[in-house]
């Protein structure tokens, strides 16, 4: 669905057609429909997820771009409000950077402290 913005009505209609073609080609298809969310999206991710779920009956979420400063905290709201499981997470650009979603590791990553010298300097400044 690259480039299919949830605000573009015509593109969302095309996506519905793709789903219908798959359903006609094989009984029960598509078996899964995953929404891939960019971890840098922020609050807009919930609006996107609502629209995509309404259009094509999304059955799970994949969150990507968690290799930089993005934390992907919006995935909690998406999962909770829309009752969608988080299937996979991506932390890089290669296929090996996609892994099954591990909630414990994800939460640890949200609260992980930067171990760099900058972080140590900030802590020292706060203590002074």
PDB file of C-alpha atoms in Angstrom:
ATOM      1  CA  UNK A   1       0.000   0.000   0.000  1.00  0.00           C
ATOM      2  CA  UNK A   2       2.974   2.315  -0.401  1.00  0.00           C
ATOM      3  CA  UNK A   3       1.761   5.832  -1.050  1.00  0.00           C
ATOM      4  CA  UNK A   4      -1.855   5.106  -0.182  1.00  0.00           C
ATOM      5  CA  UNK A   5      -2.696   7.891   2.195  1.00  0.00           C
ATOM      6  CA  UNK A   6      -5.809   7.379   4.274  1.00  0.00           C
ATOM      7  CA  UNK A   7      -7.049  10.812   3.208  1.00  0.00           C
ATOM      8  CA  UNK A   8      -7.030   9.937  -0.509  1.00  0.00           C
ATOM      9  CA  UNK A   9     -10.493   8.550  -1.242  1.00  0.00           C
ATOM     10  CA  UNK A  10      -9.675   7.211  -4.725  1.00  0.00           C
ATOM     11  CA  UNK A  11      -6.602   5.348  -3.496  1.00  0.00           C
ATOM     12  CA  UNK A  12      -8.573   3.783  -0.660  1.00  0.00           C
ATOM     13  CA  UNK A  13     -11.179   2.626  -3.203  1.00  0.00           C
ATOM     14  CA  UNK A  14      -8.401   1.034  -5.272  1.00  0.00           C
ATOM     15  CA  UNK A  15      -7.200  -0.796  -2.186  1.00  0.00           C
ATOM     16  CA  UNK A  16     -10.718  -2.176  -1.636  1.00  0.00           C
ATOM     17  CA  UNK A  17     -10.715  -3.414  -5.235  1.00  0.00           C
ATOM     18  CA  UNK A  18      -7.384  -5.194  -4.727  1.00  0.00           C
ATOM     19  CA  UNK A  19      -8.842  -6.957  -1.710  1.00  0.00           C
ATOM     20  CA  UNK A  20     -11.943  -7.959  -3.694  1.00  0.00           C
ATOM     21  CA  UNK A  21      -9.821  -9.365  -6.543  1.00  0.00           C
ATOM     22  CA  UNK A  22      -7.852 -11.474  -4.047  1.00  0.00           C
ATOM     23  CA  UNK A  23     -11.111 -12.728  -2.524  1.00  0.00           C
ATOM     24  CA  UNK A  24     -12.397 -13.791  -5.946  1.00  0.00           C
ATOM     25  CA  UNK A  25      -9.140 -15.523  -6.859  1.00  0.00           C
ATOM     26  CA  UNK A  26      -9.027 -17.775  -3.790  1.00  0.00           C
ATOM     27  CA  UNK A  27     -11.718 -18.796  -1.322  1.00  0.00           C
ATOM     28  CA  UNK A  28     -11.156 -17.092   2.024  1.00  0.00           C
ATOM     29  CA  UNK A  29      -8.502 -14.727   0.679  1.00  0.00           C
ATOM     30  CA  UNK A  30      -6.976 -12.587   1.849  1.00  0.00           C
ATOM     31  CA  UNK A  31      -6.298 -14.618   4.972  1.00  0.00           C
ATOM     32  CA  UNK A  32      -4.510 -11.752   6.682  1.00  0.00           C
ATOM     33  CA  UNK A  33      -4.384  -8.042   5.955  1.00  0.00           C
ATOM     34  CA  UNK A  34      -1.637  -6.204   7.787  1.00  0.00           C
ATOM     35  CA  UNK A  35      -1.306  -2.475   8.120  1.00  0.00           C
ATOM     36  CA  UNK A  36       2.317  -1.351   8.012  1.00  0.00           C
ATOM     37  CA  UNK A  37       2.818   1.771  10.112  1.00  0.00           C
ATOM     38  CA  UNK A  38       5.866   3.996  10.040  1.00  0.00           C
ATOM     39  CA  UNK A  39       7.227   4.290  13.586  1.00  0.00           C
ATOM     40  CA  UNK A  40       7.842   8.002  13.019  1.00  0.00           C
ATOM     41  CA  UNK A  41       4.194   8.764  12.190  1.00  0.00           C
ATOM     42  CA  UNK A  42       3.024   9.733  15.656  1.00  0.00           C
ATOM     43  CA  UNK A  43      -0.577  10.635  16.486  1.00  0.00           C
ATOM     44  CA  UNK A  44      -1.755  10.428  12.865  1.00  0.00           C
ATOM     45  CA  UNK A  45      -1.190   6.660  12.942  1.00  0.00           C
ATOM     46  CA  UNK A  46      -4.470   6.128  14.786  1.00  0.00           C
ATOM     47  CA  UNK A  47      -6.455   8.005  12.134  1.00  0.00           C
ATOM     48  CA  UNK A  48      -4.683   6.013   9.412  1.00  0.00           C
ATOM     49  CA  UNK A  49      -5.384   2.723  11.145  1.00  0.00           C
ATOM     50  CA  UNK A  50      -9.077   3.549  11.584  1.00  0.00           C
ATOM     51  CA  UNK A  51      -9.483   4.351   7.888  1.00  0.00           C
ATOM     52  CA  UNK A  52      -7.555   1.320   6.665  1.00  0.00           C
ATOM     53  CA  UNK A  53      -9.406  -1.027   9.026  1.00  0.00           C
ATOM     54  CA  UNK A  54     -12.732   0.316   7.793  1.00  0.00           C
ATOM     55  CA  UNK A  55     -11.688  -0.008   4.142  1.00  0.00           C
ATOM     56  CA  UNK A  56     -10.028  -3.432   4.110  1.00  0.00           C
ATOM     57  CA  UNK A  57     -10.642  -5.179   7.437  1.00  0.00           C
ATOM     58  CA  UNK A  58      -7.078  -4.998   8.752  1.00  0.00           C
ATOM     59  CA  UNK A  59      -6.193  -8.026  10.889  1.00  0.00           C
ATOM     60  CA  UNK A  60      -2.825  -6.979  12.297  1.00  0.00           C
ATOM     61  CA  UNK A  61      -0.156  -4.296  12.483  1.00  0.00           C
ATOM     62  CA  UNK A  62       3.501  -4.199  11.481  1.00  0.00           C
ATOM     63  CA  UNK A  63       5.511  -1.259  12.820  1.00  0.00           C
ATOM     64  CA  UNK A  64       8.653  -0.137  10.999  1.00  0.00           C
ATOM     65  CA  UNK A  65      11.492   2.376  11.263  1.00  0.00           C
ATOM     66  CA  UNK A  66      12.260   1.672  14.891  1.00  0.00           C
ATOM     67  CA  UNK A  67      15.995   1.890  14.194  1.00  0.00           C
ATOM     68  CA  UNK A  68      16.346   5.626  14.750  1.00  0.00           C
ATOM     69  CA  UNK A  69      14.864   7.991  17.271  1.00  0.00           C
ATOM     70  CA  UNK A  70      11.325   6.775  16.602  1.00  0.00           C
ATOM     71  CA  UNK A  71       9.842   4.937  19.543  1.00  0.00           C
ATOM     72  CA  UNK A  72       6.533   3.868  17.983  1.00  0.00           C
ATOM     73  CA  UNK A  73       4.490   4.506  21.122  1.00  0.00           C
ATOM     74  CA  UNK A  74       1.425   5.179  18.973  1.00  0.00           C
ATOM     75  CA  UNK A  75       1.172   1.450  18.350  1.00  0.00           C
ATOM     76  CA  UNK A  76      -0.377   1.047  21.819  1.00  0.00           C
ATOM     77  CA  UNK A  77      -3.314   3.294  20.920  1.00  0.00           C
ATOM     78  CA  UNK A  78      -3.800   1.564  17.563  1.00  0.00           C
ATOM     79  CA  UNK A  79      -3.690  -1.907  19.080  1.00  0.00           C
ATOM     80  CA  UNK A  80      -5.943  -1.030  22.006  1.00  0.00           C
ATOM     81  CA  UNK A  81      -8.602   1.061  20.275  1.00  0.00           C
ATOM     82  CA  UNK A  82      -8.924  -1.117  17.181  1.00  0.00           C
ATOM     83  CA  UNK A  83      -8.262  -4.477  18.871  1.00  0.00           C
ATOM     84  CA  UNK A  84      -5.469  -5.244  16.411  1.00  0.00           C
ATOM     85  CA  UNK A  85      -2.529  -7.472  17.293  1.00  0.00           C
ATOM     86  CA  UNK A  86       0.963  -6.196  16.558  1.00  0.00           C
ATOM     87  CA  UNK A  87       2.514  -8.912  14.397  1.00  0.00           C
ATOM     88  CA  UNK A  88       6.015  -7.712  13.497  1.00  0.00           C
ATOM     89  CA  UNK A  89       8.428  -4.854  14.036  1.00  0.00           C
ATOM     90  CA  UNK A  90      11.155  -3.537  11.774  1.00  0.00           C
ATOM     91  CA  UNK A  91      14.381  -2.051  13.053  1.00  0.00           C
ATOM     92  CA  UNK A  92      16.248  -1.560   9.785  1.00  0.00           C
ATOM     93  CA  UNK A  93      16.129  -1.804   6.020  1.00  0.00           C
ATOM     94  CA  UNK A  94      16.962  -5.478   5.482  1.00  0.00           C
ATOM     95  CA  UNK A  95      14.654  -8.486   5.654  1.00  0.00           C
ATOM     96  CA  UNK A  96      16.631  -9.716   8.667  1.00  0.00           C
ATOM     97  CA  UNK A  97      15.654  -6.525  10.495  1.00  0.00           C
ATOM     98  CA  UNK A  98      12.015  -7.613  10.663  1.00  0.00           C
ATOM     99  CA  UNK A  99      11.157  -9.745  13.669  1.00  0.00           C
ATOM    100  CA  UNK A 100       8.041 -11.027  15.403  1.00  0.00           C
ATOM    101  CA  UNK A 101       6.763  -8.394  17.796  1.00  0.00           C
ATOM    102  CA  UNK A 102       8.111  -8.913  21.299  1.00  0.00           C
ATOM    103  CA  UNK A 103       6.114  -6.734  23.720  1.00  0.00           C
ATOM    104  CA  UNK A 104       8.706  -6.978  26.498  1.00  0.00           C
ATOM    105  CA  UNK A 105      11.583  -5.947  24.235  1.00  0.00           C
ATOM    106  CA  UNK A 106       9.460  -3.162  22.752  1.00  0.00           C
ATOM    107  CA  UNK A 107       8.609  -1.722  26.170  1.00  0.00           C
ATOM    108  CA  UNK A 108      12.242  -2.005  27.274  1.00  0.00           C
ATOM    109  CA  UNK A 109      13.193  -0.037  24.159  1.00  0.00           C
ATOM    110  CA  UNK A 110      10.706   2.703  24.992  1.00  0.00           C
ATOM    111  CA  UNK A 111      12.308   3.272  28.377  1.00  0.00           C
ATOM    112  CA  UNK A 112      15.886   2.534  27.400  1.00  0.00           C
ATOM    113  CA  UNK A 113      18.336   5.194  28.502  1.00  0.00           C
ATOM    114  CA  UNK A 114      21.007   6.487  26.190  1.00  0.00           C
ATOM    115  CA  UNK A 115      24.363   5.195  27.410  1.00  0.00           C
ATOM    116  CA  UNK A 116      26.376   7.752  25.474  1.00  0.00           C
ATOM    117  CA  UNK A 117      28.665  10.341  27.014  1.00  0.00           C
ATOM    118  CA  UNK A 118      26.073  13.025  26.255  1.00  0.00           C
ATOM    119  CA  UNK A 119      23.618  11.234  28.502  1.00  0.00           C
ATOM    120  CA  UNK A 120      26.190  10.998  31.291  1.00  0.00           C
ATOM    121  CA  UNK A 121      26.963  14.701  30.941  1.00  0.00           C
ATOM    122  CA  UNK A 122      23.271  15.576  31.189  1.00  0.00           C
ATOM    123  CA  UNK A 123      22.889  13.468  34.318  1.00  0.00           C
ATOM    124  CA  UNK A 124      25.945  15.127  35.899  1.00  0.00           C
ATOM    125  CA  UNK A 125      24.539  18.565  35.104  1.00  0.00           C
ATOM    126  CA  UNK A 126      21.212  17.666  36.716  1.00  0.00           C
ATOM    127  CA  UNK A 127      22.913  16.387  39.865  1.00  0.00           C
ATOM    128  CA  UNK A 128      24.968  19.608  40.252  1.00  0.00           C
TER     129      UNK A 128
END
